[in-house]
mmCIF file of C-alpha atoms in Angstrom:
data_model
loop_
_atom_site.group_PDB
_atom_site.id
_atom_site.type_symbol
_atom_site.label_atom_id
_atom_site.label_comp_id
_atom_site.label_asym_id
_atom_site.label_seq_id
_atom_site.Cartn_x
_atom_site.Cartn_y
_atom_site.Cartn_z
ATOM 1 C CA MET C 521 -116.526 56.766 36.873
ATOM 2 C CA GLU C 522 -116.586 53.698 35.659
ATOM 3 C CA ASN C 523 -116.736 50.251 37.240
ATOM 4 C CA PRO C 524 -112.728 49.550 37.280
ATOM 5 C CA PHE C 525 -112.679 46.065 38.644
ATOM 6 C CA VAL C 526 -114.121 44.963 34.988
ATOM 7 C CA LEU C 527 -114.821 41.400 34.465
ATOM 8 C CA ARG C 528 -114.538 41.177 30.589
ATOM 9 C CA PRO C 529 -110.762 39.677 30.597
ATOM 10 C CA TYR C 530 -108.939 43.067 30.031
ATOM 11 C CA GLU C 531 -109.359 46.911 29.467
ATOM 12 C CA SER C 532 -105.848 48.145 30.279
ATOM 13 C CA ALA C 533 -103.086 48.365 31.632
ATOM 14 C CA GLU C 534 -103.926 51.308 34.261
ATOM 15 C CA LEU C 535 -106.685 48.038 35.342
ATOM 16 C CA PHE C 536 -104.285 44.917 35.737
ATOM 17 C CA CYS C 537 -102.973 43.050 38.684
ATOM 18 C CA ASP C 538 -99.857 42.470 38.744
ATOM 19 C CA ARG C 539 -98.456 39.899 36.935
ATOM 20 C CA GLU C 540 -95.489 42.079 35.491
ATOM 21 C CA ARG C 541 -92.675 38.665 36.388
ATOM 22 C CA GLU C 542 -94.903 36.417 33.454
ATOM 23 C CA THR C 543 -95.641 40.261 31.330
ATOM 24 C CA ARG C 544 -91.721 40.464 31.256
ATOM 25 C CA ASP C 545 -90.883 36.529 30.071
ATOM 26 C CA ILE C 546 -93.779 35.936 27.988
ATOM 27 C CA ILE C 547 -92.796 39.214 25.542
ATOM 28 C CA ASP C 548 -88.683 38.280 26.272
ATOM 29 C CA ASP C 549 -89.351 35.016 24.668
ATOM 30 C CA LEU C 550 -92.031 36.165 22.052
ATOM 31 C CA GLN C 551 -89.519 38.630 20.455
ATOM 32 C CA ASN C 552 -86.421 36.094 20.230
ATOM 33 C CA GLY C 553 -88.725 34.069 18.985
ATOM 34 C CA ILE C 554 -89.921 30.929 21.691
ATOM 35 C CA HIS C 555 -93.055 30.220 21.696
ATOM 36 C CA VAL C 556 -95.451 29.276 24.456
ATOM 37 C CA THR C 557 -97.034 27.204 26.717
ATOM 38 C CA LEU C 558 -99.638 30.103 29.058
ATOM 39 C CA ILE C 559 -100.881 27.492 31.813
ATOM 40 C CA SER C 560 -103.912 27.824 35.005
ATOM 41 C CA PRO C 561 -106.435 27.490 36.372
ATOM 42 C CA ARG C 562 -110.007 29.043 34.326
ATOM 43 C CA ARG C 563 -110.448 32.461 35.355
ATOM 44 C CA TYR C 564 -107.367 32.822 36.602
ATOM 45 C CA GLY C 565 -106.721 35.842 34.293
ATOM 46 C CA LYS C 566 -104.841 34.736 31.305
ATOM 47 C CA THR C 567 -107.352 35.857 28.779
ATOM 48 C CA GLY C 568 -106.385 38.858 30.462
ATOM 49 C CA LEU C 569 -102.600 38.510 30.523
ATOM 50 C CA VAL C 570 -102.385 37.542 26.981
ATOM 51 C CA TYR C 571 -104.114 40.699 26.299
ATOM 52 C CA HIS C 572 -101.782 43.047 28.949
ATOM 53 C CA VAL C 573 -98.910 41.291 27.146
ATOM 54 C CA PHE C 574 -100.225 41.936 23.086
ATOM 55 C CA ASP C 575 -100.921 45.525 24.681
ATOM 56 C CA GLU C 576 -98.044 46.354 25.958
ATOM 57 C CA LEU C 577 -96.182 44.194 22.386
ATOM 58 C CA ALA C 578 -98.352 47.004 20.816
ATOM 59 C CA LYS C 579 -95.821 49.529 22.165
ATOM 60 C CA LYS C 580 -92.630 48.665 21.716
ATOM 61 C CA ARG C 581 -93.613 46.418 18.523
ATOM 62 C CA ARG C 582 -95.807 47.467 15.463
ATOM 63 C CA SER C 583 -94.136 45.372 13.372
ATOM 64 C CA MET C 584 -96.220 42.632 15.157
ATOM 65 C CA THR C 585 -99.927 41.053 14.009
ATOM 66 C CA LEU C 586 -101.648 39.838 17.391
ATOM 67 C CA CYS C 587 -104.135 37.413 17.031
ATOM 68 C CA TYR C 588 -106.042 35.963 20.102
ATOM 69 C CA CYS C 589 -108.186 32.788 19.179
ATOM 70 C CA ASP C 590 -110.387 30.511 21.282
ATOM 71 C CA ILE C 591 -111.330 27.935 19.985
ATOM 72 C CA TYR C 592 -112.970 25.900 23.601
ATOM 73 C CA SER C 593 -115.711 25.471 21.017
ATOM 74 C CA ALA C 594 -114.738 23.945 19.257
ATOM 75 C CA ASP C 595 -115.482 20.450 18.342
ATOM 76 C CA ASN C 596 -113.030 19.169 15.273
ATOM 77 C CA LEU C 597 -110.810 20.339 12.537
ATOM 78 C CA GLU C 598 -114.151 22.463 10.190
ATOM 79 C CA ASP C 599 -114.796 24.300 13.722
ATOM 80 C CA PHE C 600 -110.452 24.656 14.402
ATOM 81 C CA VAL C 601 -110.467 26.054 10.606
ATOM 82 C CA LYS C 602 -113.330 28.304 10.749
ATOM 83 C CA LEU C 603 -112.168 29.895 14.495
ATOM 84 C CA LEU C 604 -109.219 30.467 13.310
ATOM 85 C CA SER C 605 -109.902 32.444 10.278
ATOM 86 C CA GLU C 606 -112.028 34.124 11.767
ATOM 87 C CA SER C 607 -109.333 35.320 13.878
ATOM 88 C CA ILE C 608 -106.661 36.256 11.264
ATOM 89 C CA VAL C 609 -109.629 38.262 9.316
ATOM 90 C CA SER C 610 -109.984 40.416 12.059
ATOM 91 C CA THR C 611 -106.912 40.640 13.185
ATOM 92 C CA VAL C 612 -105.678 41.779 10.047
ATOM 93 C CA LYS C 613 -108.712 43.752 8.426
ATOM 94 C CA ALA C 614 -106.562 44.801 5.373
ATOM 95 C CA GLU C 615 -108.576 44.473 2.153
ATOM 96 C CA PRO C 616 -105.185 44.099 0.199
ATOM 97 C CA THR C 617 -103.756 41.014 1.980
ATOM 98 C CA LEU C 618 -107.570 39.431 2.565
ATOM 99 C CA LYS C 619 -106.889 38.925 -1.142
ATOM 100 C CA LYS C 620 -104.181 36.895 -0.875
ATOM 101 C CA PHE C 621 -105.367 35.133 2.736
ATOM 102 C CA PHE C 622 -108.182 34.004 1.177
ATOM 103 C CA SER C 623 -105.852 32.735 -2.393
ATOM 104 C CA PHE C 624 -104.244 30.493 -0.882
ATOM 105 C CA PHE C 625 -107.480 28.865 -0.039
ATOM 106 C CA SER C 626 -106.794 26.025 -2.367
ATOM 107 C CA GLY C 627 -110.058 24.166 -4.960
ATOM 108 C CA ILE C 628 -111.955 26.088 -2.056
ATOM 109 C CA ARG C 629 -114.345 29.887 -2.606
ATOM 110 C CA PRO C 630 -114.238 30.935 1.579
ATOM 111 C CA LEU C 631 -117.469 33.781 2.541
ATOM 112 C CA VAL C 632 -116.626 36.344 4.793
ATOM 113 C CA SER C 633 -120.058 37.884 7.286
ATOM 114 C CA TYR C 634 -119.931 39.799 9.418
ATOM 115 C CA ALA C 635 -122.334 39.525 12.395
ATOM 116 C CA PRO C 636 -125.704 42.275 13.014
ATOM 117 C CA VAL C 637 -124.912 42.820 16.486
ATOM 118 C CA SER C 638 -121.091 42.848 17.395
ATOM 119 C CA GLY C 639 -119.469 43.301 13.689
ATOM 120 C CA SER C 640 -117.469 40.415 13.868
ATOM 121 C CA PRO C 641 -116.408 38.558 11.113
ATOM 122 C CA GLN C 642 -118.481 34.584 10.256
ATOM 123 C CA VAL C 643 -116.618 32.358 7.825
ATOM 124 C CA SER C 644 -117.787 30.409 6.329
ATOM 125 C CA ILE C 645 -117.025 26.826 3.924
ATOM 126 C CA THR C 646 -117.658 24.603 2.210
ATOM 127 C CA TYR C 647 -115.923 21.326 2.329
ATOM 128 C CA GLN C 648 -116.056 18.361 -0.704
ATOM 129 C CA ASN C 649 -114.343 15.958 1.667
ATOM 130 C CA ASP C 650 -112.202 15.417 4.301
ATOM 131 C CA GLY C 651 -109.025 16.619 2.241
ATOM 132 C CA GLN C 652 -110.052 19.736 1.795
ATOM 133 C CA LYS C 653 -110.222 20.000 5.427
ATOM 134 C CA LEU C 654 -106.865 19.063 5.723
ATOM 135 C CA SER C 655 -105.792 21.564 2.735
ATOM 136 C CA THR C 656 -107.271 24.569 4.172
ATOM 137 C CA LEU C 657 -105.607 23.985 7.059
ATOM 138 C CA LYS C 658 -101.952 24.204 6.019
ATOM 139 C CA SER C 659 -102.810 26.818 4.113
ATOM 140 C CA ILE C 660 -104.441 29.682 6.243
ATOM 141 C CA PHE C 661 -99.590 28.293 8.206
ATOM 142 C CA ASP C 662 -98.184 28.766 4.033
ATOM 143 C CA PHE C 663 -100.115 32.447 3.761
ATOM 144 C CA LEU C 664 -99.001 33.014 7.654
ATOM 145 C CA GLY C 665 -94.871 32.445 7.241
ATOM 146 C CA SER C 666 -95.479 34.103 3.312
ATOM 147 C CA GLN C 667 -95.570 37.594 5.167
ATOM 148 C CA LYS C 668 -93.293 39.477 6.144
ATOM 149 C CA LYS C 669 -94.462 41.206 9.461
ATOM 150 C CA THR C 670 -93.827 39.178 12.826
ATOM 151 C CA PHE C 671 -97.194 37.417 13.467
ATOM 152 C CA VAL C 672 -97.314 36.047 17.025
ATOM 153 C CA ILE C 673 -100.875 33.735 17.801
ATOM 154 C CA ALA C 674 -102.544 32.829 20.651
ATOM 155 C CA PHE C 675 -104.768 29.701 21.079
ATOM 156 C CA ASP C 676 -107.032 29.473 24.518
ATOM 157 C CA GLU C 677 -107.994 27.085 25.511
ATOM 158 C CA PHE C 678 -105.760 24.399 23.150
ATOM 159 C CA GLN C 679 -106.060 21.075 24.779
ATOM 160 C CA ILE C 680 -109.638 20.834 23.129
ATOM 161 C CA ILE C 681 -107.819 19.476 20.064
ATOM 162 C CA ARG C 682 -106.768 16.671 21.790
ATOM 163 C CA ASN C 683 -111.064 15.296 21.417
ATOM 164 C CA PHE C 684 -111.001 16.257 18.214
ATOM 165 C CA LYS C 685 -112.405 12.359 16.188
ATOM 166 C CA GLY C 686 -110.762 11.170 13.072
ATOM 167 C CA VAL C 687 -107.146 13.331 13.289
ATOM 168 C CA ASN C 688 -103.525 13.694 15.685
ATOM 169 C CA MET C 689 -104.154 17.911 15.786
ATOM 170 C CA GLU C 690 -100.681 17.536 17.778
ATOM 171 C CA ALA C 691 -99.118 15.707 14.971
ATOM 172 C CA LEU C 692 -100.509 17.938 12.842
ATOM 173 C CA LEU C 693 -100.076 20.865 13.943
ATOM 174 C CA ARG C 694 -96.160 20.752 15.093
ATOM 175 C CA THR C 695 -95.525 19.422 10.888
ATOM 176 C CA TYR C 696 -97.595 22.698 9.590
ATOM 177 C CA ILE C 697 -96.404 25.040 13.028
ATOM 178 C CA GLN C 698 -91.925 23.767 12.766
ATOM 179 C CA PRO C 699 -91.199 25.722 9.570
ATOM 180 C CA LEU C 700 -91.782 28.489 10.137
ATOM 181 C CA LYS C 701 -90.154 31.128 10.840
ATOM 182 C CA ASN C 702 -91.883 34.595 11.637
ATOM 183 C CA VAL C 703 -95.026 33.620 13.598
ATOM 184 C CA ARG C 704 -94.658 32.866 17.211
ATOM 185 C CA PHE C 705 -97.003 31.227 19.036
ATOM 186 C CA VAL C 706 -98.941 31.260 22.875
ATOM 187 C CA PHE C 707 -100.670 27.560 23.783
ATOM 188 C CA CYS C 708 -102.613 28.875 26.753
ATOM 189 C CA GLY C 709 -105.370 25.803 29.123
ATOM 190 C CA SER C 710 -106.728 25.168 31.662
ATOM 191 C CA GLN C 711 -106.941 21.316 32.160
ATOM 192 C CA LYS C 712 -103.650 21.632 33.559
ATOM 193 C CA HIS C 713 -102.629 17.557 33.478
ATOM 194 C CA ILE C 714 -103.888 17.437 29.843
ATOM 195 C CA MET C 715 -101.918 21.269 28.286
ATOM 196 C CA THR C 716 -98.384 18.999 30.612
ATOM 197 C CA ASP C 717 -98.870 16.370 28.447
ATOM 198 C CA MET C 718 -99.497 17.510 25.491
ATOM 199 C CA PHE C 719 -95.749 19.533 26.585
ATOM 200 C CA VAL C 720 -93.417 17.767 29.177
ATOM 201 C CA ASN C 721 -94.670 14.038 27.915
ATOM 202 C CA GLU C 722 -92.047 13.356 25.691
ATOM 203 C CA LYS C 723 -94.281 10.836 23.346
ATOM 204 C CA SER C 724 -96.146 14.016 22.689
ATOM 205 C CA PRO C 725 -95.318 15.757 19.228
ATOM 206 C CA PHE C 726 -95.205 19.537 21.309
ATOM 207 C CA TYR C 727 -92.391 18.172 23.904
ATOM 208 C CA GLU C 728 -89.749 20.850 24.843
ATOM 209 C CA SER C 729 -90.945 23.109 21.815
ATOM 210 C CA THR C 730 -92.544 26.388 24.008
ATOM 211 C CA HIS C 731 -91.569 27.923 26.983
ATOM 212 C CA VAL C 732 -94.344 26.915 29.946
ATOM 213 C CA VAL C 733 -96.018 29.616 32.058
ATOM 214 C CA TYR C 734 -97.741 28.490 34.591
ATOM 215 C CA LEU C 735 -99.751 30.738 36.026
ATOM 216 C CA ASP C 736 -100.473 30.956 40.406
ATOM 217 C CA LYS C 737 -102.533 33.998 41.854
ATOM 218 C CA ILE C 738 -101.007 37.272 42.369
ATOM 219 C CA GLN C 739 -100.015 37.988 46.467
ATOM 220 C CA PRO C 740 -102.468 38.816 48.619
ATOM 221 C CA ASP C 741 -100.462 42.018 49.563
ATOM 222 C CA ILE C 742 -100.153 43.045 46.169
ATOM 223 C CA TYR C 743 -103.527 42.466 45.594
ATOM 224 C CA GLY C 744 -105.008 44.676 48.024
ATOM 225 C CA ALA C 745 -102.955 46.935 47.078
ATOM 226 C CA PHE C 746 -104.542 47.378 43.896
ATOM 227 C CA ILE C 747 -107.556 47.062 44.769
ATOM 228 C CA ARG C 748 -107.400 49.769 47.920
ATOM 229 C CA LYS C 749 -105.493 51.943 44.290
ATOM 230 C CA LEU C 750 -108.985 51.001 42.399
ATOM 231 C CA PHE C 751 -111.298 51.816 44.732
ATOM 232 C CA GLY C 752 -108.832 54.716 45.576
ATOM 233 C CA MET C 753 -109.786 55.912 41.759
ATOM 234 C CA GLY C 754 -113.208 56.447 42.464
ATOM 235 C CA SER C 755 -112.713 58.339 45.704
ATOM 236 C CA ARG C 756 -113.871 55.153 47.682
ATOM 237 C CA ARG C 757 -111.888 54.320 51.353
ATOM 238 C CA ILE C 758 -112.493 50.529 51.958
ATOM 239 C CA ASP C 759 -111.278 49.344 55.377
ATOM 240 C CA ASP C 760 -108.203 47.244 55.895
ATOM 241 C CA ASP C 761 -110.570 44.878 57.684
ATOM 242 C CA ALA C 762 -112.825 44.530 54.593
ATOM 243 C CA LEU C 763 -110.006 44.303 52.662
ATOM 244 C CA GLU C 764 -108.439 41.989 54.342
ATOM 245 C CA PHE C 765 -112.092 39.881 54.000
ATOM 246 C CA ILE C 766 -113.011 39.793 50.084
ATOM 247 C CA LEU C 767 -108.578 38.915 50.211
ATOM 248 C CA GLU C 768 -109.769 35.640 52.525
ATOM 249 C CA TRP C 769 -113.058 35.156 51.158
ATOM 250 C CA THR C 770 -112.358 35.079 47.790
ATOM 251 C CA ARG C 771 -109.055 33.487 48.246
ATOM 252 C CA CYS C 772 -107.705 35.950 46.017
ATOM 253 C CA HIS C 773 -108.566 33.947 42.548
ATOM 254 C CA THR C 774 -108.693 36.948 40.164
ATOM 255 C CA PHE C 775 -112.388 36.756 39.081
ATOM 256 C CA TYR C 776 -114.425 35.784 42.023
ATOM 257 C CA VAL C 777 -112.160 39.147 43.530
ATOM 258 C CA GLN C 778 -113.350 41.139 40.697
ATOM 259 C CA TYR C 779 -116.804 39.810 40.790
ATOM 260 C CA LEU C 780 -117.073 41.085 43.812
ATOM 261 C CA CYS C 781 -115.501 43.986 44.543
ATOM 262 C CA HIS C 782 -117.197 44.763 41.367
ATOM 263 C CA ARG C 783 -120.546 44.772 43.819
ATOM 264 C CA LEU C 784 -118.971 46.543 46.609
ATOM 265 C CA PHE C 785 -117.975 49.938 44.002
ATOM 266 C CA ARG C 786 -121.127 49.443 42.463
ATOM 267 C CA ASP C 787 -123.183 49.004 46.088
ATOM 268 C CA ALA C 788 -121.644 50.354 48.202
ATOM 269 C CA GLY C 789 -121.320 53.999 49.113
ATOM 270 C CA LYS C 790 -117.290 56.083 49.989
ATOM 271 C CA LYS C 791 -116.653 54.145 52.604
ATOM 272 C CA ILE C 792 -116.760 50.712 52.252
ATOM 273 C CA THR C 793 -116.888 48.197 56.128
ATOM 274 C CA LEU C 794 -116.431 44.618 56.466
ATOM 275 C CA SER C 795 -120.377 45.116 56.805
ATOM 276 C CA ASP C 796 -121.073 46.137 53.671
ATOM 277 C CA VAL C 797 -118.325 43.087 51.394
ATOM 278 C CA ARG C 798 -120.485 40.431 54.967
ATOM 279 C CA LEU C 799 -124.185 41.722 53.144
ATOM 280 C CA SER C 800 -122.796 41.595 48.886
ATOM 281 C CA CYS C 801 -121.500 38.254 49.527
ATOM 282 C CA ALA C 802 -124.910 37.041 51.445
ATOM 283 C CA GLU C 803 -126.255 38.557 48.375
ATOM 284 C CA ILE C 804 -123.875 36.689 45.695
ATOM 285 C CA LEU C 805 -124.806 33.407 47.538
ATOM 286 C CA ARG C 806 -128.088 34.262 47.345
ATOM 287 C CA GLU C 807 -128.292 34.911 43.556
ATOM 288 C CA GLY C 808 -125.974 31.689 42.918
ATOM 289 C CA MET C 809 -128.456 29.461 44.395
ATOM 290 C CA ASN C 810 -130.176 28.472 41.508
ATOM 291 C CA GLY C 811 -126.748 28.120 39.801
ATOM 292 C CA PHE C 812 -125.691 25.973 42.208
ATOM 293 C CA LEU C 813 -128.514 23.373 42.732
ATOM 294 C CA GLU C 814 -128.209 23.093 38.934
ATOM 295 C CA ARG C 815 -125.106 21.452 39.315
ATOM 296 C CA ARG C 816 -126.472 19.092 42.182
ATOM 297 C CA ASN C 817 -127.691 17.521 39.596
ATOM 298 C CA LEU C 818 -125.154 16.333 37.865
ATOM 299 C CA LEU C 819 -123.600 14.401 40.506
ATOM 300 C CA THR C 820 -124.034 11.608 41.647
ATOM 301 C CA ASP C 821 -124.552 11.495 45.796
ATOM 302 C CA LYS C 822 -121.426 10.261 46.982
ATOM 303 C CA GLN C 823 -119.832 12.993 44.013
ATOM 304 C CA TRP C 824 -121.284 16.042 46.692
ATOM 305 C CA GLN C 825 -121.396 14.586 49.476
ATOM 306 C CA PHE C 826 -117.650 14.937 48.975
ATOM 307 C CA LEU C 827 -117.641 18.268 47.169
ATOM 308 C CA LYS C 828 -119.249 19.025 50.238
ATOM 309 C CA ALA C 829 -116.723 18.599 52.839
ATOM 310 C CA VAL C 830 -113.966 19.627 50.776
ATOM 311 C CA ALA C 831 -115.768 22.914 51.374
ATOM 312 C CA LYS C 832 -116.380 22.533 54.664
ATOM 313 C CA GLU C 833 -112.520 22.115 55.075
ATOM 314 C CA GLY C 834 -111.180 24.926 52.150
ATOM 315 C CA SER C 835 -108.765 22.756 51.170
ATOM 316 C CA VAL C 836 -108.145 18.710 51.211
ATOM 317 C CA ALA C 837 -104.277 17.285 50.797
ATOM 318 C CA GLN C 838 -105.207 13.800 51.299
ATOM 319 C CA PRO C 839 -108.987 12.944 50.497
ATOM 320 C CA THR C 840 -107.843 9.308 50.774
ATOM 321 C CA ALA C 841 -106.988 9.501 54.337
ATOM 322 C CA GLY C 842 -108.125 7.639 57.060
ATOM 323 C CA SER C 843 -109.172 10.651 59.773
ATOM 324 C CA PHE C 844 -111.343 12.200 56.280
ATOM 325 C CA LEU C 845 -113.165 10.024 54.926
ATOM 326 C CA ASN C 846 -113.980 8.456 58.540
ATOM 327 C CA LYS C 847 -114.800 12.480 59.596
ATOM 328 C CA TYR C 848 -116.881 12.584 57.231
ATOM 329 C CA LYS C 849 -118.520 9.291 56.082
ATOM 330 C CA LEU C 850 -117.236 8.871 52.622
ATOM 331 C CA GLY C 851 -116.654 5.200 52.067
ATOM 332 C CA THR C 852 -113.237 3.672 50.929
ATOM 333 C CA ALA C 853 -111.106 5.231 49.109
ATOM 334 C CA ALA C 854 -110.772 3.151 46.388
ATOM 335 C CA ALA C 855 -113.799 4.418 46.031
ATOM 336 C CA VAL C 856 -112.807 8.330 46.707
ATOM 337 C CA LYS C 857 -109.678 7.697 44.445
ATOM 338 C CA ARG C 858 -112.579 7.579 41.218
ATOM 339 C CA ILE C 859 -114.323 11.055 43.248
ATOM 340 C CA VAL C 860 -111.460 13.034 43.022
ATOM 341 C CA THR C 861 -110.651 11.693 39.725
ATOM 342 C CA SER C 862 -114.765 12.204 37.910
ATOM 343 C CA LEU C 863 -115.003 16.092 40.014
ATOM 344 C CA VAL C 864 -110.845 17.110 38.241
ATOM 345 C CA GLU C 865 -111.975 15.793 35.269
ATOM 346 C CA LYS C 866 -115.558 18.200 35.380
ATOM 347 C CA GLU C 867 -113.504 20.758 36.721
ATOM 348 C CA LEU C 868 -115.598 20.644 40.185
ATOM 349 C CA LEU C 869 -112.553 19.918 41.542
ATOM 350 C CA LEU C 870 -109.306 21.918 41.546
ATOM 351 C CA GLU C 871 -106.185 19.918 42.456
ATOM 352 C CA THR C 872 -102.827 21.808 42.182
ATOM 353 C CA LEU C 873 -99.299 20.363 42.643
ATOM 354 C CA SER C 874 -96.112 21.888 45.157
ATOM 355 C CA LEU C 875 -93.078 21.005 46.684
ATOM 356 C CA LYS C 876 -95.486 19.403 49.544
ATOM 357 C CA GLY C 877 -97.702 17.214 47.209
ATOM 358 C CA LYS C 878 -100.976 17.329 45.410
ATOM 359 C CA ASN C 879 -103.759 19.341 47.353
ATOM 360 C CA TYR C 880 -107.262 19.980 46.382
ATOM 361 C CA CYS C 881 -110.620 22.256 46.577
ATOM 362 C CA VAL C 882 -113.436 23.022 45.225
ATOM 363 C CA TYR C 883 -113.338 25.379 42.246
ATOM 364 C CA ASN C 884 -115.856 27.980 42.697
ATOM 365 C CA VAL C 885 -115.143 29.964 44.852
ATOM 366 C CA PHE C 886 -118.546 31.150 45.642
ATOM 367 C CA LEU C 887 -119.621 27.137 44.821
ATOM 368 C CA SER C 888 -117.619 26.688 47.642
ATOM 369 C CA ARG C 889 -118.179 29.627 49.821
ATOM 370 C CA TRP C 890 -122.231 28.495 49.461
ATOM 371 C CA LEU C 891 -121.481 24.466 50.620
ATOM 372 C CA GLU C 892 -119.498 25.656 53.224
ATOM 373 C CA SER C 893 -123.349 26.316 55.399
ATOM 374 C CA VAL C 894 -125.284 23.358 53.473
#
């Protein structure tokens, strides 16, 4: 059979692990007219969850039009309009509706072409001035509001709009979104501090306008049962100690679990042992070494030294504590505080928050495991 440990964001409900509560809550919100903010670190399965929600909604509510828009590559308002337009064209497809969509664009003539390999739509718009960019964005939301069907628009990596120059995208989008009665929005983001500020800070335009959902790791017992089931689908059996090692070594971080299990399903035999898992782990780190060293070149010596220290600890709750600084000869608390801020911004260090306080670990699990040995 085809490898069930898919590395794409989503394949089917059968190959999707857990997230039952989050799926139920998000669907309930969207069906009841509530916008959702979904926040999680990268590669926790955030995008997969959105597609899973869409899959379930498509079964329950065929009258809903479901549109996913990844804006990670957007640098400005013009990029945002292009990506959103392409997502709508890709979703709607029906010629009469597409004609109506572009009829809302006042004073401009968008050109639509299709990528030769993927077949995905590409929208090209030429503007005479910045005012046309603003009016075109408004036209898109006017079109959405004119439809009889309910639309669900999911923006992925939504925090990127904070980087747009010359326009307050949060205030602008809030103005256009607020009057819409038939459109629900899912705002997804991986930079927790920015997303939280956008939706929880009372000074931000989107303050308390959505239900905020924080996505955490899948519990080991649930993930373990899922892994065993998927190996069983391919007539493979995994030893208990091998399964335990997978969950511990990947720290139950969704992407790294899927990646390691994908390789084991591909390379190991019908019975997967601890030695099989250790061999695959070693191969993954060997293959990734060049990429790890490239990251080294992007950091100062002190930053690299700090990242290595965190990796050797596994996680650190108090990075400026004297015992930690002295153990790894990291310098002063003030200097380390600046390093932490920088590495979190570069998404090399993952900051998590619990009732016990903040905790830090190396964001990339494979990099962390490699750093442990150097």
